[in-house]
Short mmCIF file of C-alpha atoms in Angstrom, two decimals:
data_model
loop_
_atom_site.label_atom_id
_atom_site.label_comp_id
_atom_site.label_asym_id
_atom_site.label_seq_id
_atom_site.Cartn_x
_atom_site.Cartn_y
_atom_site.Cartn_z
CA MET A 1 40.60 129.41 124.26
CA GLN A 2 44.09 128.04 123.74
CA ALA A 3 45.20 127.61 120.16
CA SER A 4 47.73 125.08 118.94
CA THR A 5 50.95 126.24 117.38
CA GLN A 6 51.99 125.68 113.81
CA SER A 7 55.22 125.45 111.90
CA ILE A 8 54.83 127.74 108.93
CA LEU A 9 57.08 126.99 105.97
CA GLU A 10 55.65 129.80 103.92
CA PRO A 11 54.11 132.32 106.32
CA ARG A 12 51.72 134.67 104.62
CA SER A 13 51.23 138.28 105.58
CA SER A 14 48.77 138.71 108.41
CA THR A 15 47.30 141.73 106.73
CA TRP A 16 46.99 142.76 103.18
CA HIS A 17 48.08 146.27 102.37
CA LEU A 18 47.08 147.81 99.09
CA LYS A 19 49.89 150.22 99.70
CA ASN A 20 52.49 148.74 97.36
CA ILE A 21 52.64 148.08 93.72
CA GLN A 22 56.15 146.76 94.18
CA LYS A 23 58.48 147.92 91.48
CA LYS A 24 61.73 146.20 90.76
CA ASN A 25 64.09 146.76 93.65
CA VAL A 26 66.50 148.87 91.65
CA LEU A 27 68.75 149.69 94.59
CA LEU A 28 69.27 146.02 95.39
CA VAL A 29 70.20 145.17 91.83
CA LEU A 30 72.46 148.18 91.49
CA ARG A 31 74.66 146.79 94.26
CA THR A 32 75.55 143.95 91.90
CA ARG A 33 76.44 146.25 89.00
CA SER A 34 80.06 147.13 88.48
CA THR A 35 79.96 150.20 86.25
CA SER A 36 77.98 153.43 86.13
CA HIS A 37 77.18 152.66 82.46
CA ASN A 38 75.46 149.43 83.42
CA ARG A 39 73.61 151.12 86.25
CA GLY A 40 72.28 153.82 83.96
CA ASN A 41 71.10 151.30 81.38
CA TYR A 42 69.37 149.18 84.03
CA ILE A 43 67.51 152.20 85.49
CA CYS A 44 66.32 153.24 82.05
CA ARG A 45 65.07 149.75 81.21
CA ALA A 46 63.30 149.35 84.55
CA GLN A 47 61.62 152.77 84.33
CA GLN A 48 60.45 152.13 80.77
CA GLU A 49 59.11 148.71 81.68
CA ASP A 50 57.19 150.11 84.65
CA CYS A 51 55.78 152.86 82.41
CA ASP A 52 54.69 150.35 79.71
CA LEU A 53 52.99 148.06 82.24
CA LEU A 54 51.25 150.91 83.94
CA THR A 55 49.93 152.12 80.62
CA SER A 56 48.67 148.62 79.72
CA VAL A 57 46.80 148.19 82.99
CA SER A 58 45.34 151.70 82.94
CA SER A 59 44.18 151.30 79.34
CA ALA A 60 42.54 147.97 80.17
CA ILE A 61 40.63 149.56 83.06
CA ARG A 62 39.45 152.46 80.93
CA GLU A 63 38.42 150.16 78.10
CA ARG A 64 36.33 147.96 80.32
CA TYR A 65 34.77 150.49 82.66
CA GLY A 66 35.10 153.87 80.98
CA SER A 67 37.40 156.84 81.55
CA VAL A 68 34.99 159.03 83.48
CA GLU A 69 33.80 156.25 85.82
CA THR A 70 37.36 155.19 86.67
CA LYS A 71 39.02 158.59 86.88
CA ARG A 72 39.76 158.29 90.60
CA VAL A 73 41.03 154.71 90.26
CA ILE A 74 43.51 155.67 87.53
CA GLU A 75 44.61 158.71 89.49
CA SER A 76 45.19 156.45 92.50
CA LEU A 77 47.23 154.01 90.40
CA ASN A 78 49.38 156.83 89.02
CA PHE A 79 49.82 158.26 92.53
CA LEU A 80 50.97 154.89 93.83
CA ALA A 81 53.29 154.17 90.93
CA ALA A 82 54.97 157.54 91.45
CA ASP A 83 55.81 156.56 95.03
CA GLU A 84 53.67 159.37 96.44
CA GLU A 85 52.10 159.35 99.87
CA TYR A 86 49.05 161.18 101.16
CA TYR A 87 49.74 162.65 104.59
CA ARG A 88 47.41 164.67 106.75
CA ASP A 89 47.33 165.51 110.44
CA HIS A 90 43.59 165.96 111.02
CA ALA A 91 43.01 168.48 113.81
CA ASN A 92 40.57 166.34 115.74
CA PHE A 93 41.23 162.85 114.41
CA GLY A 94 44.98 162.38 114.17
CA ILE A 95 47.43 161.42 111.43
CA GLN A 96 46.32 159.68 108.26
CA ARG A 97 48.83 158.20 105.81
CA ALA A 98 48.13 156.42 102.53
CA SER A 99 50.10 155.58 99.43
CA SER A 100 47.06 153.79 97.97
CA TYR A 101 44.78 156.81 98.05
CA ILE A 102 41.49 157.78 96.41
CA SER A 103 40.35 161.37 96.83
CA GLY A 104 36.99 162.49 98.12
CA LEU A 105 36.36 159.69 100.64
CA GLU A 106 35.16 160.46 104.14
CA ALA A 107 38.04 160.10 106.63
CA ARG A 108 37.56 159.50 110.33
CA PRO A 109 39.18 157.04 112.75
CA PHE A 110 35.97 155.19 113.63
CA HIS A 111 32.74 155.05 111.65
CA ASP A 112 29.27 154.83 113.18
CA THR A 113 28.12 151.24 113.00
CA ASP A 114 24.49 152.46 113.09
CA SER A 115 24.94 154.04 109.69
CA PRO A 116 22.74 152.55 106.91
CA ASP A 117 25.99 151.79 105.08
CA PHE A 118 26.86 149.18 107.71
CA LEU A 119 23.60 147.30 108.36
CA TRP A 120 25.47 144.07 107.69
CA MET A 121 27.49 144.62 110.87
CA LYS A 122 24.35 144.73 112.98
CA LYS A 123 23.27 141.45 111.41
CA LEU A 124 26.65 139.84 112.13
CA GLU A 125 26.42 140.99 115.74
CA LYS A 126 23.10 139.22 116.14
CA ASP A 127 24.65 135.97 114.84
CA TYR A 128 28.02 136.36 116.51
CA GLU A 129 27.48 133.19 118.62
CA VAL A 130 27.29 131.16 115.38
CA ILE A 131 30.67 132.56 114.30
CA LEU A 132 32.13 132.07 117.79
CA GLY A 133 30.97 128.48 117.80
CA GLU A 134 32.84 127.72 114.58
CA LEU A 135 35.94 129.51 115.90
CA GLN A 136 35.86 127.50 119.12
CA GLY A 137 35.55 124.31 117.10
CA ALA A 138 38.59 125.31 115.05
CA VAL A 139 40.70 126.19 118.09
CA THR A 140 40.04 122.81 119.72
CA ASN A 141 40.50 120.90 116.47
CA THR A 142 43.98 119.35 116.65
CA ASP A 143 43.91 118.43 112.95
CA ILE A 144 42.89 121.81 111.57
CA GLU A 145 46.46 122.68 110.56
CA LYS A 146 46.48 119.71 108.23
CA GLN A 147 42.97 120.45 106.92
CA GLY A 148 43.48 124.16 106.13
CA ASN A 149 45.89 126.57 104.53
CA TYR A 150 48.32 128.62 106.66
CA ILE A 151 46.30 128.14 109.83
CA TRP A 152 47.16 130.77 112.44
CA ALA A 153 49.92 132.20 110.30
CA PRO A 154 52.17 134.98 111.61
CA ALA A 155 52.70 138.33 109.97
CA ALA A 156 55.28 138.21 107.23
CA ARG A 157 57.76 140.52 105.59
CA GLU A 158 57.61 144.21 106.60
CA GLU A 159 54.31 143.79 108.49
CA ALA A 160 56.05 141.63 111.09
CA ILE A 161 57.89 144.67 112.48
CA ALA A 162 54.65 146.28 113.59
CA TYR A 163 52.60 143.16 114.31
CA GLY A 164 55.19 141.20 116.26
CA PRO A 165 55.81 137.44 116.42
CA ASP A 166 52.59 136.59 118.34
CA TRP A 167 50.09 138.00 115.86
CA ARG A 168 48.19 135.15 114.13
CA THR A 169 45.49 134.95 111.44
CA LEU A 170 43.29 132.35 109.78
CA VAL A 171 42.21 133.65 106.39
CA LEU A 172 38.88 132.87 104.71
CA GLN A 173 38.94 135.50 101.96
CA ASP A 174 41.92 137.29 100.46
CA ARG A 175 41.85 140.04 97.86
CA CYS A 176 38.17 139.38 97.08
CA VAL A 177 38.78 135.64 96.52
CA TRP A 178 37.46 133.06 98.96
CA ASP A 179 39.88 130.40 100.07
CA VAL A 180 37.84 127.32 99.18
CA THR A 181 39.59 125.09 101.71
CA ASN A 182 39.50 127.43 104.67
CA SER A 183 36.01 128.75 104.06
CA SER A 184 34.73 125.15 103.92
CA LEU A 185 36.01 124.76 107.48
CA PHE A 186 33.78 127.70 108.47
CA PRO A 187 30.71 127.18 106.33
CA ARG A 188 28.26 129.11 108.53
CA THR A 189 30.56 132.10 108.96
CA THR A 190 31.18 132.19 105.22
CA GLU A 191 27.46 131.87 104.51
CA LEU A 192 26.61 134.74 106.87
CA VAL A 193 29.11 137.11 105.25
CA LYS A 194 27.72 136.26 101.78
CA ARG A 195 24.04 136.33 102.83
CA PHE A 196 24.37 139.74 104.48
CA LYS A 197 26.09 141.02 101.33
CA VAL A 198 29.15 142.33 103.13
CA PRO A 199 31.26 144.26 100.59
CA SER A 200 34.30 142.34 101.74
CA VAL A 201 37.79 142.30 100.34
CA GLU A 202 39.29 140.14 103.11
CA VAL A 203 37.79 138.02 105.84
CA PHE A 204 39.92 136.41 108.55
CA PHE A 205 40.09 135.50 112.24
CA ALA A 206 42.81 137.25 114.24
CA ARG A 207 44.41 136.11 117.49
CA GLN A 208 46.42 138.37 119.76
CA SER A 209 48.28 136.74 122.61
CA PRO A 210 48.28 138.04 126.20
CA GLN A 211 50.59 140.92 127.02
CA THR A 212 51.23 141.71 123.31
CA GLY A 213 50.30 144.50 120.99
CA ILE A 214 50.65 145.93 117.51
CA GLU A 215 52.86 148.98 117.17
CA PRO A 216 51.50 152.24 115.68
CA HIS A 217 51.36 152.01 111.89
CA SER A 218 49.13 152.74 108.90
CA ASP A 219 47.66 150.19 106.50
CA ASN A 220 48.37 152.80 103.82
CA THR A 221 45.05 152.41 102.01
CA ASN A 222 42.15 154.80 102.49
CA PHE A 223 39.54 153.12 100.22
CA ILE A 224 39.32 149.94 102.27
CA LEU A 225 37.89 150.10 105.82
CA THR A 226 38.50 147.54 108.57
CA SER A 227 35.84 146.03 110.81
CA HIS A 228 36.37 143.93 113.96
CA LEU A 229 33.69 141.71 115.51
CA GLY A 230 34.60 140.74 119.07
CA LEU A 231 34.33 136.96 119.51
CA ASP A 232 36.38 135.82 122.49
CA VAL A 233 37.79 138.90 124.13
CA PRO A 234 39.00 139.62 127.68
CA GLU A 235 36.74 142.66 127.99
CA GLY A 236 38.21 145.78 129.54
CA GLU A 237 41.75 144.53 128.86
CA CYS A 238 41.98 144.86 125.09
CA TRP A 239 41.98 148.06 123.11
CA MET A 240 42.53 149.48 119.67
CA ARG A 241 43.65 153.08 119.18
CA VAL A 242 42.98 154.68 115.78
CA GLY A 243 44.17 158.23 115.34
CA ASN A 244 43.23 160.06 118.56
CA GLU A 245 40.44 157.69 119.52
CA GLN A 246 40.50 154.48 121.56
CA HIS A 247 38.07 151.51 121.47
CA PHE A 248 37.80 148.56 123.85
CA TRP A 249 36.57 145.36 122.22
CA LYS A 250 33.43 143.66 123.52
CA ASN A 251 32.15 140.19 122.77
CA GLY A 252 29.39 140.30 120.15
CA SER A 253 30.09 143.96 119.32
CA GLY A 254 31.45 145.34 116.08
CA VAL A 255 33.62 148.32 115.32
CA ILE A 256 34.55 149.92 111.99
CA ALA A 257 37.83 151.78 111.61
CA ASP A 258 39.76 153.58 108.91
CA THR A 259 43.16 152.00 109.33
CA SER A 260 44.86 154.48 107.03
CA PHE A 261 44.97 156.47 110.28
CA ILE A 262 47.90 155.57 112.52
CA HIS A 263 46.64 152.79 114.75
CA SER A 264 47.82 150.31 117.37
CA THR A 265 46.44 147.56 119.63
CA LYS A 266 47.12 146.01 122.99
CA ASN A 267 46.03 142.92 124.88
CA LEU A 268 46.74 143.66 128.54
CA SER A 269 45.38 140.36 129.81
CA GLU A 270 47.77 138.19 131.76
CA LYS A 271 46.68 134.89 130.24
CA THR A 272 43.78 135.25 127.80
CA ASP A 273 44.03 135.40 124.00
CA ARG A 274 41.92 137.92 122.11
CA TYR A 275 39.98 136.57 119.12
CA VAL A 276 38.12 138.76 116.63
CA LEU A 277 36.73 138.36 113.15
CA ILE A 278 38.27 140.98 110.87
CA ILE A 279 36.59 142.02 107.67
CA ARG A 280 38.22 144.57 105.39
CA PHE A 281 35.74 146.00 102.95
CA TRP A 282 35.23 148.67 100.30
CA HIS A 283 34.76 152.25 101.57
CA PRO A 284 31.05 153.09 100.99
CA GLY A 285 32.17 156.25 99.15
CA LEU A 286 33.30 154.16 96.23
CA SER A 287 30.94 153.58 93.35
CA LYS A 288 30.09 150.04 92.17
CA THR A 289 32.15 150.68 89.03
CA GLU A 290 35.13 151.78 91.05
CA ARG A 291 34.93 148.65 93.17
CA ASN A 292 34.80 146.51 90.06
CA ALA A 293 37.71 148.40 88.54
CA LEU A 294 39.83 147.95 91.66
CA THR A 295 39.05 144.21 91.76
CA PHE A 296 40.02 143.99 88.08
CA LEU A 297 43.26 145.83 89.00
CA PHE A 298 44.13 143.18 91.61
CA ASP A 299 43.98 140.53 88.87
CA ALA A 300 45.61 142.55 86.09
CA ILE A 301 48.54 143.75 88.17
CA GLU A 302 49.65 140.19 88.94
CA ASP A 303 50.20 139.55 85.26
CA PRO A 304 50.02 142.76 83.20
CA THR A 305 50.94 140.99 79.96
CA LYS A 306 48.43 140.77 77.10
CA GLU A 307 47.42 137.26 78.17
CA GLY A 308 47.20 138.35 81.81
CA ILE A 309 44.84 141.18 80.97
CA ILE A 310 42.67 138.85 78.90
CA ASN A 311 42.49 136.57 81.91
CA ALA A 312 41.63 139.51 84.20
CA ASN A 313 38.74 140.36 81.85
CA ARG A 314 37.58 136.73 81.92
CA LEU A 315 37.55 136.74 85.72
CA ALA A 316 35.69 140.05 85.74
CA ASP A 317 33.10 138.61 83.31
CA GLU A 318 32.51 135.75 85.73
CA ARG A 319 32.09 138.09 88.73
CA GLU A 320 29.94 140.67 86.96
CA ASN A 321 27.89 138.28 84.75
CA GLN A 322 28.42 140.54 81.78
CA PRO A 323 30.32 138.54 79.14
CA LYS A 324 32.50 140.78 77.05
CA LEU A 325 35.40 138.63 75.98
CA LYS A 326 35.65 135.05 74.83
CA ALA A 327 38.50 133.15 76.37
CA THR A 328 41.21 132.24 73.90
CA SER A 329 43.17 129.01 73.92
CA SER A 330 46.10 130.88 75.39
CA THR A 331 44.00 132.24 78.28
CA SER A 332 43.78 128.85 79.92
CA GLN A 333 47.53 128.78 80.07
CA THR A 334 47.86 132.14 81.75
CA LYS A 335 48.32 130.82 85.24
CA LYS A 336 51.05 128.47 84.06
CA LYS A 337 52.95 131.26 82.30
CA LYS A 338 52.54 134.03 84.92
CA LYS A 339 55.61 136.11 85.49
CA LYS A 340 55.85 138.67 88.27
CA LYS A 341 57.55 141.56 86.55
CA GLY A 342 57.62 145.30 86.32
CA LEU A 343 54.95 146.76 88.57
CA GLY A 344 54.65 143.41 90.32
CA MET A 345 51.91 142.47 92.75
CA LEU A 346 49.69 144.35 95.11
CA ASN A 347 50.71 143.01 98.47
CA LYS A 348 48.32 140.76 100.35
CA GLY A 349 47.79 141.24 104.01
CA MET A 350 45.82 143.17 106.58
CA SER A 351 45.53 144.95 109.98
#
C-alpha cells in the first residue's frame, strides 16, 4: 500500500512516553538571568512550586483511591519527580531502563500471547482482516487528511531522533481517550478493541517506510506494555529487537513486548511499507485501582490546580460510574483556564 504524504503544521509525537513529568526547564531560564542572586531565587521558587504541585496531586490520588491501594503509584510519581531512573541489565533478557517505574511487575522482552492475560490479542488476530480492510480504505482515501486529525504524523520532539523522519502514525486513542474524529474513520477497528475489552492506553496505526528503522531506545515506562498486530507486512524483511530477542512480524499475527527494554526495528524491504496496529496497554500486574489512579494522574497532572483536580475527579466519576463529587460552576471553565505549570504534562507518544 502506498500512503499519501501530509504537511503537518503541528506534528504530534509518534509515541507517548510516560517517562517525563516535565519540570520547568531551569537551565534554559537560567541562561537569561544576569546575577547569581536571581538564579538562586528562581531555583528556590521552581523547586517549591514543583513540591507543592506534587503534594497536591499525590494527596488527590490518596483521597480518591486510598493510601494502601495506591502506594506503588505514589512511589512511582515520587521516583519520576526526583529524576530517578531504573536501570537493570538482565542476564538473559538485556537492558531495561525506566524513569516511569512501578516495582514488582514481571519484566521480559516479549510476553507469551497465549497467556490468559492476553486473550484479547487472539481475538484481534482472528478479525485482523477487518482491521486491515479499514486500513487499506484509509490509505487509498485521498481526502482522509482533511477528514482526520494528524493523519500519518511523524515523530516529534526528542522521539524524532530515534524514530527518524519516515516513521508515521495515525492515532485512534491517546492517553486513554479516544479521538472521536479518527476513531469514527475506523469504526470497526474501534468497536473490536472495545468489545474485546482491551486494557488500552493508546491505539494507533504505524507505518514504517522501506529501508528505514528505529534506533535502539527505551520507552522509559515499565507499567505499560506494547502490542503489535501485523496488518500489511513484507514478511521476512521486517523485525523488531527487544532486549536480546528478535521478532519478525507476520500478517495477522500479534506480538507483545515490554518496550522499557532497549528496542529497535528495521524494514529491510526495498519498496514495501510495513503497517501494524499498535496498542499500548496496562501491564497485567497492575491492580484495577492502580490503573484508575494512573488514569486520574494523566488528567490531574495537566492542571494540578484546585480546579484542575476537581475536573480530574469529575472525569474519573464518568469513567468509573461512581459519583463522588458534584461539578461546581468553576469546573466547567477548567479547560478554558488551564495553565501548564510546575510539574507540567506527561508526554504523549509511543513506540
